[in-house]
C-alpha positions in Angstrom: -12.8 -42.0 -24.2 -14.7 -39.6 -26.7 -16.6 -38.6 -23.4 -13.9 -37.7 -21.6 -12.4 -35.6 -24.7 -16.0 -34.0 -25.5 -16.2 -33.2 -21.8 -12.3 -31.6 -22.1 -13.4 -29.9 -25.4 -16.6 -28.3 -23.9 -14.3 -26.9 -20.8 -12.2 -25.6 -23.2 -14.9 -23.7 -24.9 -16.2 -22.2 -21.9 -13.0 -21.3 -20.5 -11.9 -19.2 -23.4 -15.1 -18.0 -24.2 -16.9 -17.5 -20.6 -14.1 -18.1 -17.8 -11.5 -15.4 -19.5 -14.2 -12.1 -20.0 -15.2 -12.9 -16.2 -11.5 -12.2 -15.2 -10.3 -10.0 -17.2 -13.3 -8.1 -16.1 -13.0 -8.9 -12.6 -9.2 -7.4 -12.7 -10.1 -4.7 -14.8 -12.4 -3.7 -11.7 -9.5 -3.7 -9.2 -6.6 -1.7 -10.7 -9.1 0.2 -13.5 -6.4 2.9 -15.0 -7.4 6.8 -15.3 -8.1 8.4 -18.2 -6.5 12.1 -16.8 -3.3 13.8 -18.9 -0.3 13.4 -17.0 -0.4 16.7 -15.5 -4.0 16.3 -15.2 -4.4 19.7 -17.7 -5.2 18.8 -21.4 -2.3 19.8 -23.5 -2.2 21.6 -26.6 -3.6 19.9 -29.5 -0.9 18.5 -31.7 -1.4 18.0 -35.6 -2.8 15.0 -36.7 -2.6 13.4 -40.1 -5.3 11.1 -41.1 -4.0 8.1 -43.2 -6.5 6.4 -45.1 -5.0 3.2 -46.7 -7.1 1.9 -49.4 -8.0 0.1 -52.9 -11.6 1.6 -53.0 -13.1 3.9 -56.3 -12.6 7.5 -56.2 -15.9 8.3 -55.2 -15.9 6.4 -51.8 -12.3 7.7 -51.1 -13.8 11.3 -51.6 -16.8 11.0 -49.7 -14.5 9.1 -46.8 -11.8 12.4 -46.6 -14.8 14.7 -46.4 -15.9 13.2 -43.8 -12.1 13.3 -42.3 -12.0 16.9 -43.2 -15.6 17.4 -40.9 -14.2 16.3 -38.1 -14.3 19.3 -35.4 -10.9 18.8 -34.6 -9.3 22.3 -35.7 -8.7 22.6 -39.3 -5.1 24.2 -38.6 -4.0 21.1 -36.9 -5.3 18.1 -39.1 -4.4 17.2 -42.6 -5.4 13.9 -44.5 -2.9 11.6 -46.5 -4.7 9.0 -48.8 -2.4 6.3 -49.7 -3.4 3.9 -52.7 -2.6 0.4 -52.7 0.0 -0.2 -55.9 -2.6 -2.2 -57.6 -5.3 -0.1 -57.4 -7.3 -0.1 -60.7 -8.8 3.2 -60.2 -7.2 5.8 -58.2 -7.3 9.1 -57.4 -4.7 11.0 -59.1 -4.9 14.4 -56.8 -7.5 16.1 -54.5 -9.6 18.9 -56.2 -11.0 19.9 -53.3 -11.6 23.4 -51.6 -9.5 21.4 -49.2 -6.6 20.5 -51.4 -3.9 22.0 -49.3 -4.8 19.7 -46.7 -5.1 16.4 -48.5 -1.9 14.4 -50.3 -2.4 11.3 -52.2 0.2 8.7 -52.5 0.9 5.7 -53.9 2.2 2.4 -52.1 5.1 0.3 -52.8 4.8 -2.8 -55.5 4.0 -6.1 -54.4 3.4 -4.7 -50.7 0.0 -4.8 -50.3 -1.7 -2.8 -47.4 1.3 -2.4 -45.1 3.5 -0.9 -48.3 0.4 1.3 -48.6 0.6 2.6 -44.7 4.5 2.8 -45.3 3.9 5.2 -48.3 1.1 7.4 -46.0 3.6 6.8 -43.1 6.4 8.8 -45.0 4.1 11.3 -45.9 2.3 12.3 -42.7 3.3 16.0 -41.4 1.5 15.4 -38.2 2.8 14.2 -34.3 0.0 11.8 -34.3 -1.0 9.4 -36.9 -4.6 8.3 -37.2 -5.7 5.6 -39.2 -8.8 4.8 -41.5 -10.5 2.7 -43.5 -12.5 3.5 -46.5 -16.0 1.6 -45.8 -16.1 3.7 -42.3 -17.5 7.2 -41.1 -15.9 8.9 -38.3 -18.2 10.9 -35.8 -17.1 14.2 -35.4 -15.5 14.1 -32.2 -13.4 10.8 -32.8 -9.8 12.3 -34.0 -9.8 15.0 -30.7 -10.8 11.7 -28.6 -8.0 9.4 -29.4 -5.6 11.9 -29.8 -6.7 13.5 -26.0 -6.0 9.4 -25.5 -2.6 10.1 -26.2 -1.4 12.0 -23.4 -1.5 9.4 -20.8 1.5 8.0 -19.7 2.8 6.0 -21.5 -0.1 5.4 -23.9 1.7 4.6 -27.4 -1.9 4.4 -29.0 -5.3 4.1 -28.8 -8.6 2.5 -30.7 -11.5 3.6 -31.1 -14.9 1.8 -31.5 -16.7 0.3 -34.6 -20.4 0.4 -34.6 -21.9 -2.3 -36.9 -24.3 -1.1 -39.7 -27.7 -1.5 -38.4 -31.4 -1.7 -40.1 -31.3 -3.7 -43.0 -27.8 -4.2 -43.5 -26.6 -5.5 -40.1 -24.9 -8.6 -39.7 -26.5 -11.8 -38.2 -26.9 -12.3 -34.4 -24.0 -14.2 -33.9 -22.1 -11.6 -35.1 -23.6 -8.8 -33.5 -23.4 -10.7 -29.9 -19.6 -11.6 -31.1 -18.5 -7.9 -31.2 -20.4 -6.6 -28.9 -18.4 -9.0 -26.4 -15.6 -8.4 -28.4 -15.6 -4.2 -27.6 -16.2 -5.0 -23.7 -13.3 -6.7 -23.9 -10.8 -4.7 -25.7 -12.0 -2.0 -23.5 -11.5 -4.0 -20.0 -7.9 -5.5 -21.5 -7.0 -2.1 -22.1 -7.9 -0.5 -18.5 -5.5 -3.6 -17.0 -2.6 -3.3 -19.7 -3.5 -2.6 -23.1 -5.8 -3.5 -25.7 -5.1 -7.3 -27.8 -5.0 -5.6 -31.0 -7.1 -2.2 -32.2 -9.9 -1.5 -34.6 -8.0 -1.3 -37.6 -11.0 1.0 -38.9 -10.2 3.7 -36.4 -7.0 4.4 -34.3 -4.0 6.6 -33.3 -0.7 6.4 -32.2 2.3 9.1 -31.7 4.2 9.2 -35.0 7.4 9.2 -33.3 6.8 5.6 -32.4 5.9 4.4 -35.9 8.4 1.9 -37.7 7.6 0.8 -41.2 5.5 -2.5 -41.6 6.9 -5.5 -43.0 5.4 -5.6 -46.7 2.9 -8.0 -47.2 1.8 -8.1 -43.5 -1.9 -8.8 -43.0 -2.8 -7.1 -39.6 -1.8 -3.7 -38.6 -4.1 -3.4 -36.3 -2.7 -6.3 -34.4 0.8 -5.6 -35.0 1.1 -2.0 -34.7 -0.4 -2.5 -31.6 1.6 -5.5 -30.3 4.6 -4.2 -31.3 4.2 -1.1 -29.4 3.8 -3.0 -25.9 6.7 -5.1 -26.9 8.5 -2.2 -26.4 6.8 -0.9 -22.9 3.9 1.5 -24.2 0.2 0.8 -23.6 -2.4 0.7 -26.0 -5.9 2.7 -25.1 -9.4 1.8 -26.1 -11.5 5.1 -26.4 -15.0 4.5 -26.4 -15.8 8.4 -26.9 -14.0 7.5 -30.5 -16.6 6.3 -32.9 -16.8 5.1 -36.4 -19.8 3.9 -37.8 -19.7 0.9 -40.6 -21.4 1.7 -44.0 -21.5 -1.2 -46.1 -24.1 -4.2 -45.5 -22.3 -7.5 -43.7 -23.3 -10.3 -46.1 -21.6 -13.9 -44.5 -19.8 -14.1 -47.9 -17.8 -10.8 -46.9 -17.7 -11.6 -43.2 -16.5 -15.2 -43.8 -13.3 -13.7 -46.1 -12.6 -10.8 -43.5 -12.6 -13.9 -40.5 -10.0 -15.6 -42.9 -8.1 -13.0 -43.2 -8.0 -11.6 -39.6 -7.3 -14.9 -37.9 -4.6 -16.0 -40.9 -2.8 -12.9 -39.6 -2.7 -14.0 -36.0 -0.8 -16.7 -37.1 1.5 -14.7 -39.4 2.0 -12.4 -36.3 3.1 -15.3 -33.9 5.8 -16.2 -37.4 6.6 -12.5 -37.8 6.6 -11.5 -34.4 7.6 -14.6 -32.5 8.3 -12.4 -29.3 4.6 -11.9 -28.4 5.2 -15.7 -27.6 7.6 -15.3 -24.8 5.7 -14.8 -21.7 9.1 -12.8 -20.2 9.0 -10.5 -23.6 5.5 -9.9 -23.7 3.8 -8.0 -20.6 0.0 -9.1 -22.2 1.0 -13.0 -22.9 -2.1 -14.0 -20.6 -4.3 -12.2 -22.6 -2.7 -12.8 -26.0 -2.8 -16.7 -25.9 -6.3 -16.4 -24.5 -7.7 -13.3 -26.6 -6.1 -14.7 -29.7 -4.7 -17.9 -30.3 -7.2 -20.4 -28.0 -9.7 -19.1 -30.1 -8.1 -20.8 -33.1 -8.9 -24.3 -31.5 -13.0 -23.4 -30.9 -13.9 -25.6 -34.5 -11.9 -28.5 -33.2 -13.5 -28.1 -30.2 -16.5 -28.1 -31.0 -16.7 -30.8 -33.5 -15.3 -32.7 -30.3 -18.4 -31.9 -29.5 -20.7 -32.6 -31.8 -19.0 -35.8 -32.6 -20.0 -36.9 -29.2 -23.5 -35.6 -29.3 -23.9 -37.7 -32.9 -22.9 -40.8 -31.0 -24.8 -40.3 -28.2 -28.0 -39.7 -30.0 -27.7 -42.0 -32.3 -27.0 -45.0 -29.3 -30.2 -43.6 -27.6 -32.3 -43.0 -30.6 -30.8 -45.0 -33.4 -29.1 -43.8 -36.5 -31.6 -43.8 -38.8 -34.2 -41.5 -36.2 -31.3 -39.1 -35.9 -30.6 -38.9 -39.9 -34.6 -38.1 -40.0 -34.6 -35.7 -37.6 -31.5 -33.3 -38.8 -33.1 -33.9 -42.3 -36.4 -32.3 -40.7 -34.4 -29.6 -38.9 -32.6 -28.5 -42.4 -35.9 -28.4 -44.0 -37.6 -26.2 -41.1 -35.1 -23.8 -42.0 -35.7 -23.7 -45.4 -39.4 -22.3 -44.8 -39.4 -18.5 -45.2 -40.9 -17.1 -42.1 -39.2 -14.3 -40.7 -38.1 -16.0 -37.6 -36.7 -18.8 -39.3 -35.4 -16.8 -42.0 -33.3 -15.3 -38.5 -32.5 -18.5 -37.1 -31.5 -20.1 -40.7 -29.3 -16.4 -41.0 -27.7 -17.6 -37.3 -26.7 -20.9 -38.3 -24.9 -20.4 -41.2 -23.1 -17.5 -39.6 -21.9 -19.4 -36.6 -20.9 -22.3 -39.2 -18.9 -20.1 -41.4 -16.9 -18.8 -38.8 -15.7 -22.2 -37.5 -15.3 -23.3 -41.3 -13.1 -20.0 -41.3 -10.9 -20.4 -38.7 -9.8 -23.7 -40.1 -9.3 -22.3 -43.3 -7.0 -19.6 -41.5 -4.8 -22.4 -39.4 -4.5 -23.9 -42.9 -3.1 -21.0 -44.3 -1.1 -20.9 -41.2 0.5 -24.1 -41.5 1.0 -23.5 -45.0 2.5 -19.9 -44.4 -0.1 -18.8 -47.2 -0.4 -15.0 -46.2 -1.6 -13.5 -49.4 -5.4 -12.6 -48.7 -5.4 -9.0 -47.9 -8.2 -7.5 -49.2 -9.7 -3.9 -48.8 
C-alpha cells in the first residue's frame, strides 16, 4: 500500500513540478500574444507615480527614491509617493530633496499593515499608471518606461517586471536560484497564454483607473492585485525588459519567513477571494490550482516519499545500517570544504522550504494571517 501511495506521491511531484512548465510552454508556443500597442504606434507617455510601500530606515527609503527619481522616464511625467507603514518606528517625516516637488510621503492606516499602506499611496498617487516598489530593490533605468509601454496592449490591466537575485557573495543557495529562475520562465510563458499567476511584488504596474483599495491586513498584493484584475477580464503582462535588481543578502532564515508568508497568502487569497476557485469565474483556474495551490501538497508528497524510501532501505539493508549511514551522511556535511559547505547550504534550503509550506497550510487552517513583514 505505501508503494502504491509513494508511487502516487512521486507522480504528483513531477506533474506539478515537470508535466505543468512543459505545457504551459508548449501552449505558450502556439497562440504566443504580441507585444505591439493597439494601434501599433506607441502612445504618449502618461504620468506615472511610483508607490513605494515600506517599514524600512530613512536612509534605505532615500537611497530607494533616488533611484526612482534616475529612472529615464521623463521627469515631467513621473512623481514618487512613499507610503509608511502605521507602525513604522522611524519614518521619514518629508523629502528634502532637490526633488521634493516630486516626492509625497504618507502614512498608512492603523492596524492595516502593508495593504492600508498601498491604500494610503493609492489615494495619493497623481499619476494614470501606478507602479509599485519595494524598499530592498533597485530599478534599472529603463524599467518604469517598460511596464508602462506594457500597458497599452489590449486589454493589459498590468504588468511585472523581473527580479534578479543578488549575486556574488550574497546570493541565495542553488535551490533557490534554480527555483526562480523556473519560476520567471514561467510567469513569463503564463502571461503570453493569459496572464501572469501573480507579479513580482518588487516591481510592477497597472492603470490607476483599475485600482480598488485592498482589504486591510491582506498579505499578497502582488497576487491579488493581479488576480483580481483577471477576475474582472483584463490580462496581466510579464515584461522582461523591466528589471529590478535585489540588494540585500538571502540568508535561509529570511527566505524561510518570506516562503511563510507568500504561501500563507495563497491561502488567505482562496478565503478572501474565493472566486479564483470557480473554474467558470476564473479564466486562469488551470494555471492557478497548478501554479499555486498543488504546490502546497509538495512536503506531504514528498515525505510520502521518503517514508517509503526509509522502509525500503531499511528491509534491504537493515535498520541499524541505514541509521549509520544517514549519521555518516550528516557528518560529511559538517566538514568545511567548499563543495560541501554548497551542498550542506542545498540541503537545508530545500528542507526549509518544505518545513515552510507546512507552516503556511497551518496558518491556513488556522486563518492566522498576521505575518507581513517588510
Amino acid at each position: 500500500m505505501l508503494s502504491l501511495v509513494a508511487i502516487l506521491s512521486l507522480s504528483c511531484i513531477l506533474a506539478v513540478w515537470g508535466l505543468y512548465p512543459a505545457v504551459i510552454g508548449f501552449v505558450a508556443a502556439v497562440v504566443r500574444r504580441g507585444d505591439a500597442p493597439d494601434d501599433g504606434v506607441p502612445s504618449a507617455l502618461p504620468h506615472v507615480t511610483a508607490l513605494l510601500a515600506t517599514r524600512a530606515d530613512a536612509a534605505t527609503v532615500r537611497a530607494r527614491v533616488e533611484n526612482l527619481l534616475r529612472s529615464e522616464y521623463p521627469a515631467s511625467r513621473l512623481d514618487v509617493v512613499v507610503a509608511y507603514d502605521a507602525r513604522s518606528t522611524e519614518p521619514m517625516a518629508t523629502w528634502n530633496g532637490a526633488d521634493a516637488a516630486r516626492v509625497q510621503v504618507v502614512r498608512g492606516d492603523e492596524r492595516g499593515g502593508k495593504a492600508a499602506a498601498l491604500n494610503a499611496g493609492a489615494r495619493a498617487a497623481r499619476g494614470e499608471v501606478l507602479v509599485f516598489a519595494d524598499s530592498g530593490q533597485r530599478f534599472d533605468a529603463g524599467a518604469v518606461t517598460a511596464l508602462t509601454r506594457a500597458l497599452e496592449r489590449r486589454g493589459v490591466g498590468a504588468a511585472s517586471g523581473r527580479l534578479e537575485l543578488a549575486d556574488g557573495a550574497r546570493a541565495p543557495a542553488l535551490p533557490l536560484r534554480l527555483y526562480w529562475s523556473l519560476e520567471r520562465w514561467l510567469r513569463r510563458r503564463e502571461a503570453d497564454v493569459h496572464s501572469t499567476i501573480g507579479v513580482t511584488g518588487a516591481i510592477y504596474a497597472m492603470r490607476r483607473e483599475l485600482w480598488t483599495p485592498l482589504p486591510a491586513g491582506l498579505i499578497l498584493d502582488d497576487l491579488y492585485v493581479p488576480m483580481q484584475l483577471v477576475l474582472r477580464g483584463q490580462r496581466v503582462a510579464f515584461v522582461d525588459e523591466a528589471r529590478a535588481y535585489e540588494t540585500r543578502a538571502t540568508t535561509d532564515g529570511n527566505e524561510y519567513r518570506r516562503k511563510v508568508r507568500t504561501l500563507t497568502g495563497v491561502l488567505q487569497l482562496c478565503a478572501w477571494l474565493p472566486q479564483t476557485l470557480t473554474p467558470l469565474r476564473n479564466p486562469v483556474w488551470p494555471q492557478f490550482v497548478t501554479h499555486k495551490l498543488l504546490r502546497l501538497l509538495t512536503p506531504y508528497w514528498v515525505l510520502v516519499c521518503v517514508a517509503w524510501a526509509v522502509v525500503a532501505l531499511a528491509h534491504r539493508i537493515g535498520a541499524v545500517w541505514l541509521l549509520a549511514a544517514t549519521a555518516a551522511f550528516v557528518g560529511v556535511l559538517q566538514l568545511r570544504s567548499r563543495p560541501l559547505r554548497a551542498l550542506r547550504s542545498a540541503v537545508v534550503s530545500s528542507i526549509l522550504v518544505q518545513v515552510a509550506t507546512v507552516r503556511a497550510t497551518a496558518n491556513g487552517a488556522r486563518g492566522r494571517w498576521d505575518v507581513w513583514h517588510a
